[in-house]
Short mmCIF file of C-alpha atoms in Angstrom, two decimals:
data_model
loop_
_atom_site.label_atom_id
_atom_site.label_comp_id
_atom_site.label_asym_id
_atom_site.label_seq_id
_atom_site.Cartn_x
_atom_site.Cartn_y
_atom_site.Cartn_z
CA UNK A 29 22.77 0.06 25.65
CA UNK A 30 22.06 -3.73 25.65
CA UNK A 31 20.26 -6.33 24.08
CA UNK A 32 17.67 -6.75 26.57
CA UNK A 33 14.01 -7.10 25.73
CA UNK A 34 11.89 -3.67 25.84
CA UNK A 35 8.34 -3.62 27.34
CA UNK A 36 5.87 -0.87 26.96
CA UNK A 37 2.62 -1.16 28.16
CA UNK A 38 -0.46 1.05 27.12
CA UNK A 39 -3.71 1.30 28.83
CA UNK A 40 -6.78 2.10 26.51
CA UNK A 41 -10.08 2.87 27.80
CA UNK A 42 -12.81 0.82 25.77
CA UNK A 43 -13.69 3.56 23.48
CA UNK A 44 -14.40 3.15 19.60
CA UNK A 45 -11.35 4.71 17.86
CA UNK A 46 -8.97 4.98 20.52
CA UNK A 47 -7.14 1.82 19.25
CA UNK A 48 -5.37 4.12 16.77
CA UNK A 49 -2.83 5.09 20.04
CA UNK A 50 -1.25 1.99 20.57
CA UNK A 51 -1.49 0.87 16.99
CA UNK A 52 0.64 3.96 16.01
CA UNK A 53 3.11 3.32 18.63
CA UNK A 54 3.65 -0.04 17.43
CA UNK A 55 3.71 0.92 13.90
CA UNK A 56 6.86 3.23 14.70
CA UNK A 57 8.59 0.64 16.99
CA UNK A 58 8.26 -2.18 14.55
CA UNK A 59 9.42 -0.06 11.73
CA UNK A 60 12.58 0.97 13.74
CA UNK A 61 12.93 -2.60 14.78
CA UNK A 62 13.56 -3.65 10.82
CA UNK A 63 10.60 -5.29 9.78
CA UNK A 64 9.45 -4.85 6.49
CA UNK A 65 6.72 -2.02 5.56
CA UNK A 66 4.58 -5.47 4.55
CA UNK A 67 5.04 -6.85 7.93
CA UNK A 68 4.84 -3.63 9.65
CA UNK A 69 1.37 -3.42 7.99
CA UNK A 70 0.15 -6.96 9.09
CA UNK A 71 1.41 -6.43 12.59
CA UNK A 72 -0.84 -2.91 12.57
CA UNK A 73 -3.75 -4.60 11.15
CA UNK A 74 -3.26 -7.56 13.52
CA UNK A 75 -3.36 -5.08 16.47
CA UNK A 76 -6.11 -3.16 15.27
CA UNK A 77 -8.30 -6.28 15.13
CA UNK A 78 -7.33 -7.57 18.55
CA UNK A 79 -7.97 -3.90 19.90
CA UNK A 80 -11.35 -3.58 18.42
CA UNK A 81 -12.25 -7.01 19.30
CA UNK A 82 -11.41 -6.18 23.04
CA UNK A 83 -12.76 -2.60 22.83
CA UNK A 84 -16.11 -3.93 21.14
CA UNK A 85 -16.70 -6.58 23.82
CA UNK A 86 -15.62 -5.11 26.95
CA UNK A 87 -18.53 -5.46 29.51
CA UNK A 88 -17.12 -2.86 31.79
CA UNK A 89 -15.44 0.64 31.45
CA UNK A 90 -12.22 -0.88 32.50
CA UNK A 91 -9.46 -0.40 30.51
CA UNK A 92 -8.01 -2.83 27.70
CA UNK A 93 -4.10 -3.16 28.15
CA UNK A 94 -1.71 -3.50 25.35
CA UNK A 95 1.52 -5.00 26.29
CA UNK A 96 4.73 -4.97 23.83
CA UNK A 97 7.71 -6.75 24.12
CA UNK A 98 10.15 -5.93 21.66
CA UNK A 99 13.18 -8.48 21.44
CA UNK A 100 16.08 -8.41 19.25
CA UNK A 101 14.51 -11.21 16.93
CA UNK A 102 10.73 -10.30 17.18
CA UNK A 103 7.90 -8.35 18.73
CA UNK A 104 5.25 -9.93 20.69
CA UNK A 105 1.74 -8.17 21.47
CA UNK A 106 -0.58 -8.90 23.89
CA UNK A 107 -4.27 -7.27 23.90
CA UNK A 108 -5.75 -8.25 27.61
CA UNK A 109 -9.61 -7.39 28.02
CA UNK A 110 -11.95 -7.79 30.87
CA UNK A 111 -14.71 -9.19 28.71
CA UNK A 112 -17.08 -12.07 29.59
CA UNK A 113 -14.24 -14.25 27.49
CA UNK A 114 -15.13 -16.65 24.66
CA UNK A 115 -14.00 -20.13 23.65
CA UNK A 116 -11.16 -19.80 21.11
CA UNK A 117 -11.97 -23.33 19.65
CA UNK A 118 -15.68 -22.47 18.94
CA UNK A 119 -14.37 -19.83 16.03
CA UNK A 120 -14.21 -22.04 12.98
CA UNK A 121 -12.42 -20.72 9.86
CA UNK A 122 -14.51 -18.76 7.37
CA UNK A 123 -16.17 -21.33 4.93
CA UNK A 124 -15.38 -19.19 1.46
CA UNK A 125 -17.46 -21.12 -0.82
CA UNK A 126 -20.48 -20.16 1.53
CA UNK A 127 -19.35 -17.03 1.79
CA UNK A 128 -18.90 -16.63 -1.84
CA UNK A 129 -22.77 -17.23 -2.39
CA UNK A 130 -24.32 -15.92 0.54
CA UNK A 131 -21.86 -13.28 1.76
CA UNK A 132 -20.71 -12.34 5.57
CA UNK A 133 -23.61 -10.22 6.57
CA UNK A 134 -22.77 -9.39 10.12
CA UNK A 135 -19.16 -9.27 11.47
CA UNK A 136 -15.94 -10.23 9.93
CA UNK A 137 -13.11 -12.54 10.44
CA UNK A 138 -11.11 -10.60 12.95
CA UNK A 139 -9.41 -13.78 14.34
CA UNK A 140 -8.99 -15.61 11.14
CA UNK A 141 -7.27 -11.98 9.83
CA UNK A 142 -5.28 -12.31 12.97
CA UNK A 143 -4.16 -15.90 12.66
CA UNK A 144 -3.06 -15.09 9.25
CA UNK A 145 -1.32 -12.17 9.61
CA UNK A 146 1.41 -13.01 12.53
CA UNK A 147 3.57 -15.93 13.24
CA UNK A 148 1.92 -17.21 16.10
CA UNK A 149 -1.13 -16.53 18.35
CA UNK A 150 -2.01 -17.75 21.83
CA UNK A 151 -5.29 -16.93 23.03
CA UNK A 152 -6.24 -17.38 27.04
CA UNK A 153 -9.83 -16.71 27.63
CA UNK A 154 -12.18 -17.21 30.87
CA UNK A 155 -14.89 -15.20 32.03
CA UNK A 156 -12.48 -12.72 33.79
CA UNK A 157 -11.23 -11.54 30.29
CA UNK A 158 -9.30 -12.46 27.33
CA UNK A 159 -5.44 -12.29 26.50
CA UNK A 160 -4.58 -12.48 22.58
CA UNK A 161 -0.95 -12.74 22.46
CA UNK A 162 0.77 -12.36 18.75
CA UNK A 163 4.16 -12.98 17.92
CA UNK A 164 6.00 -11.77 14.77
CA UNK A 165 9.51 -12.77 14.18
CA UNK A 166 12.31 -10.74 12.26
CA UNK A 167 13.62 -12.90 9.27
CA UNK A 168 17.07 -14.77 9.57
CA UNK A 169 18.64 -11.64 7.62
CA UNK A 170 18.13 -9.27 10.09
CA UNK A 171 19.02 -11.71 13.01
CA UNK A 172 22.36 -12.17 11.66
CA UNK A 173 22.87 -8.09 12.13
CA UNK A 174 21.67 -8.15 15.49
CA UNK A 175 23.16 -9.47 18.67
CA UNK A 176 22.30 -13.24 18.84
CA UNK A 177 22.60 -13.48 22.59
CA UNK A 178 18.84 -14.44 23.27
CA UNK A 179 15.80 -16.00 21.46
CA UNK A 180 12.18 -15.30 21.47
CA UNK A 181 11.00 -17.49 24.22
CA UNK A 182 7.82 -19.58 23.56
CA UNK A 183 5.94 -17.83 26.43
CA UNK A 184 7.49 -14.48 26.50
CA UNK A 185 5.64 -13.45 29.71
CA UNK A 186 3.95 -14.72 32.44
CA UNK A 187 0.35 -15.01 31.05
CA UNK A 188 -1.00 -15.58 34.78
CA UNK A 189 0.09 -12.06 35.69
CA UNK A 190 -1.54 -10.78 32.74
CA UNK A 191 -4.79 -11.90 32.95
CA UNK A 192 -7.31 -9.43 34.15
CA UNK A 193 -7.59 -9.86 38.05
CA UNK A 194 -11.35 -9.83 39.38
CA UNK B 2 -17.90 0.18 24.54
CA UNK B 3 -18.46 3.79 24.75
CA UNK B 4 -17.96 6.52 22.28
CA UNK B 5 -15.96 9.84 22.17
CA UNK B 6 -16.87 12.58 20.10
CA UNK B 7 -13.42 13.50 19.49
CA UNK B 8 -11.85 9.89 18.69
CA UNK B 9 -14.82 8.82 16.39
CA UNK B 10 -13.94 7.29 13.24
CA UNK B 11 -14.82 9.04 10.11
CA UNK B 12 -15.79 7.89 6.40
CA UNK B 13 -16.82 10.02 3.55
CA UNK B 14 -17.50 8.94 -0.02
CA UNK B 15 -17.68 10.71 -3.37
CA UNK B 16 -19.46 9.38 -6.36
CA UNK B 17 -18.49 9.73 -9.89
CA UNK B 18 -21.19 8.06 -12.20
CA UNK B 19 -20.08 7.16 -15.88
CA UNK B 20 -22.74 5.41 -17.63
CA UNK B 21 -23.60 2.20 -15.90
CA UNK B 22 -20.42 2.54 -13.79
CA UNK B 23 -19.79 4.03 -10.75
CA UNK B 24 -16.74 4.92 -8.68
CA UNK B 25 -17.30 5.41 -5.05
CA UNK B 26 -14.17 7.05 -3.42
CA UNK B 27 -13.62 6.40 0.34
CA UNK B 28 -11.99 8.91 2.51
CA UNK B 29 -11.47 7.78 6.04
CA UNK B 30 -11.60 4.98 8.21
CA UNK B 31 -13.35 1.97 7.47
CA UNK B 32 -13.95 0.80 10.93
CA UNK B 33 -16.86 -0.61 13.28
CA UNK B 34 -18.18 2.89 13.60
CA UNK B 35 -18.42 3.63 9.90
CA UNK B 36 -19.21 0.15 8.54
CA UNK B 37 -23.02 1.07 8.60
CA UNK B 38 -22.88 4.15 6.60
CA UNK B 39 -20.63 2.20 4.28
CA UNK B 40 -23.19 -0.27 3.77
CA UNK B 41 -26.23 2.35 3.87
CA UNK B 42 -24.15 4.72 1.30
CA UNK B 43 -23.43 1.96 -1.27
CA UNK B 44 -26.83 0.02 -0.87
CA UNK B 45 -28.47 2.32 -3.43
CA UNK B 46 -25.87 2.07 -6.21
CA UNK B 47 -26.27 -2.02 -5.67
CA UNK B 48 -29.89 -1.30 -6.13
CA UNK B 49 -29.56 0.47 -9.74
CA UNK B 50 -28.38 -2.85 -11.31
CA UNK B 51 -24.93 -0.98 -12.51
CA UNK B 52 -22.58 -3.09 -14.34
CA UNK B 53 -19.68 -2.16 -12.36
CA UNK B 54 -19.50 -0.41 -8.92
CA UNK B 55 -16.07 0.41 -8.13
CA UNK B 56 -14.92 1.00 -4.57
CA UNK B 57 -11.59 3.27 -4.69
CA UNK B 58 -9.63 2.66 -1.40
CA UNK B 59 -7.10 5.32 -2.29
CA UNK B 60 -8.02 7.49 0.86
CA UNK B 61 -8.76 4.72 3.15
CA UNK B 62 -6.80 5.47 6.62
CA UNK B 63 -7.96 2.38 8.14
CA UNK B 64 -9.78 -1.21 7.77
CA UNK B 65 -11.14 -3.59 10.27
CA UNK B 66 -12.44 -7.14 9.20
CA UNK B 67 -16.04 -5.78 9.53
CA UNK B 68 -15.27 -3.37 6.80
CA UNK B 69 -13.88 -6.16 4.75
CA UNK B 70 -16.98 -8.39 5.53
CA UNK B 71 -19.37 -5.46 4.30
CA UNK B 72 -17.53 -5.31 0.72
CA UNK B 73 -17.81 -8.91 0.53
CA UNK B 74 -21.48 -8.53 1.11
CA UNK B 75 -21.72 -5.92 -1.61
CA UNK B 76 -19.75 -8.08 -4.28
CA UNK B 77 -21.97 -11.07 -3.56
CA UNK B 78 -25.18 -8.65 -4.12
CA UNK B 79 -23.73 -7.29 -7.17
CA UNK B 80 -23.04 -10.35 -8.65
CA UNK B 81 -26.22 -11.87 -8.12
CA UNK B 82 -27.41 -8.91 -9.87
CA UNK B 83 -25.22 -9.52 -12.81
CA UNK B 84 -23.02 -6.75 -12.21
CA UNK B 85 -19.51 -6.41 -10.14
CA UNK B 86 -17.80 -4.96 -7.95
CA UNK B 87 -14.11 -3.66 -8.08
CA UNK B 88 -11.43 -2.63 -5.66
CA UNK B 89 -8.90 -0.19 -6.55
CA UNK B 90 -6.07 1.53 -5.10
CA UNK B 91 -6.38 -1.01 -2.21
CA UNK B 92 -2.52 -0.45 -1.47
CA UNK B 93 -1.30 -2.12 2.04
CA UNK B 94 -4.88 -3.55 2.82
CA UNK B 95 -4.31 -6.08 -0.14
CA UNK B 96 -3.15 -8.67 2.18
CA UNK B 97 -5.97 -8.27 4.62
CA UNK B 98 -8.68 -8.29 1.72
CA UNK B 99 -7.58 -11.47 -0.02
CA UNK B 100 -7.46 -12.94 3.52
CA UNK B 101 -10.88 -12.56 3.99
CA UNK B 102 -11.56 -13.67 0.39
CA UNK B 103 -12.62 -10.38 -1.15
CA UNK B 104 -10.67 -11.66 -4.39
CA UNK B 105 -13.10 -14.68 -4.67
CA UNK B 106 -16.23 -12.49 -5.41
CA UNK B 107 -14.88 -9.12 -6.51
CA UNK B 108 -12.32 -7.80 -8.74
CA UNK B 109 -9.12 -6.66 -6.83
CA UNK B 110 -5.76 -6.10 -8.06
CA UNK B 111 -3.68 -9.28 -8.09
CA UNK B 112 -1.81 -9.58 -5.11
CA UNK B 113 1.87 -11.09 -5.63
CA UNK B 114 2.91 -13.83 -3.39
CA UNK B 115 -0.28 -14.36 -1.56
CA UNK B 116 -0.85 -18.08 -0.57
CA UNK B 117 -4.56 -18.82 0.76
#
């Protein structure tokens, strides 16, 4: 047994409803890691949103990759798709005053929701695909019961290797 | 994106009418697949100008932002017609609903510690 990080990779075809499979795995993992039930639900919800977006905007039959890195002090989820990409900066925060008056009409606020639910979100997107990286940290109280040898790195993985290859 | 018959999310809605109030209990997933049905199923009640439309989330197994968006649209429409939408038994989905601002247009159980 060691305190080394644990990495899981689940490939899912871009099929509606299949996101339940990696989400169930991550829910079990987050619970085992000691996240509070509310935080587990936040993680589940964020991953669901990211997977649904990846599946919805897939432009080919190529798999969506869900990469899960569990560390002693947190959990990093990466959802990598082969869609046509988007400019993350073009997604503005919702205007709640306007929404209260006219509603949403179409779509939701998946990205806004993800940003609110996890501690850190990084998005890399190009015409080759998109990687959404979501990090959630365990509270300090849990940390004190764990091995304090390593900390969650700012960039836990080599993102270039995760970006879909042409 | 493709579809698979055995992976398809399902949503069922049961109704209980009590005067000018209806309780719609949701069972299943409020997902991209089921949101069109969700909108279609609730619309007739919105058009009846009921005083209160209750959406009971007790049986909801999954929710995505599009589903929350649909609930917001319903609440806005109900409000414009002088009625209101109330969400009950939202349980673990409370934070997701608040994050999307449902509480601004609908009656939603108070969420302790929510900071917008």
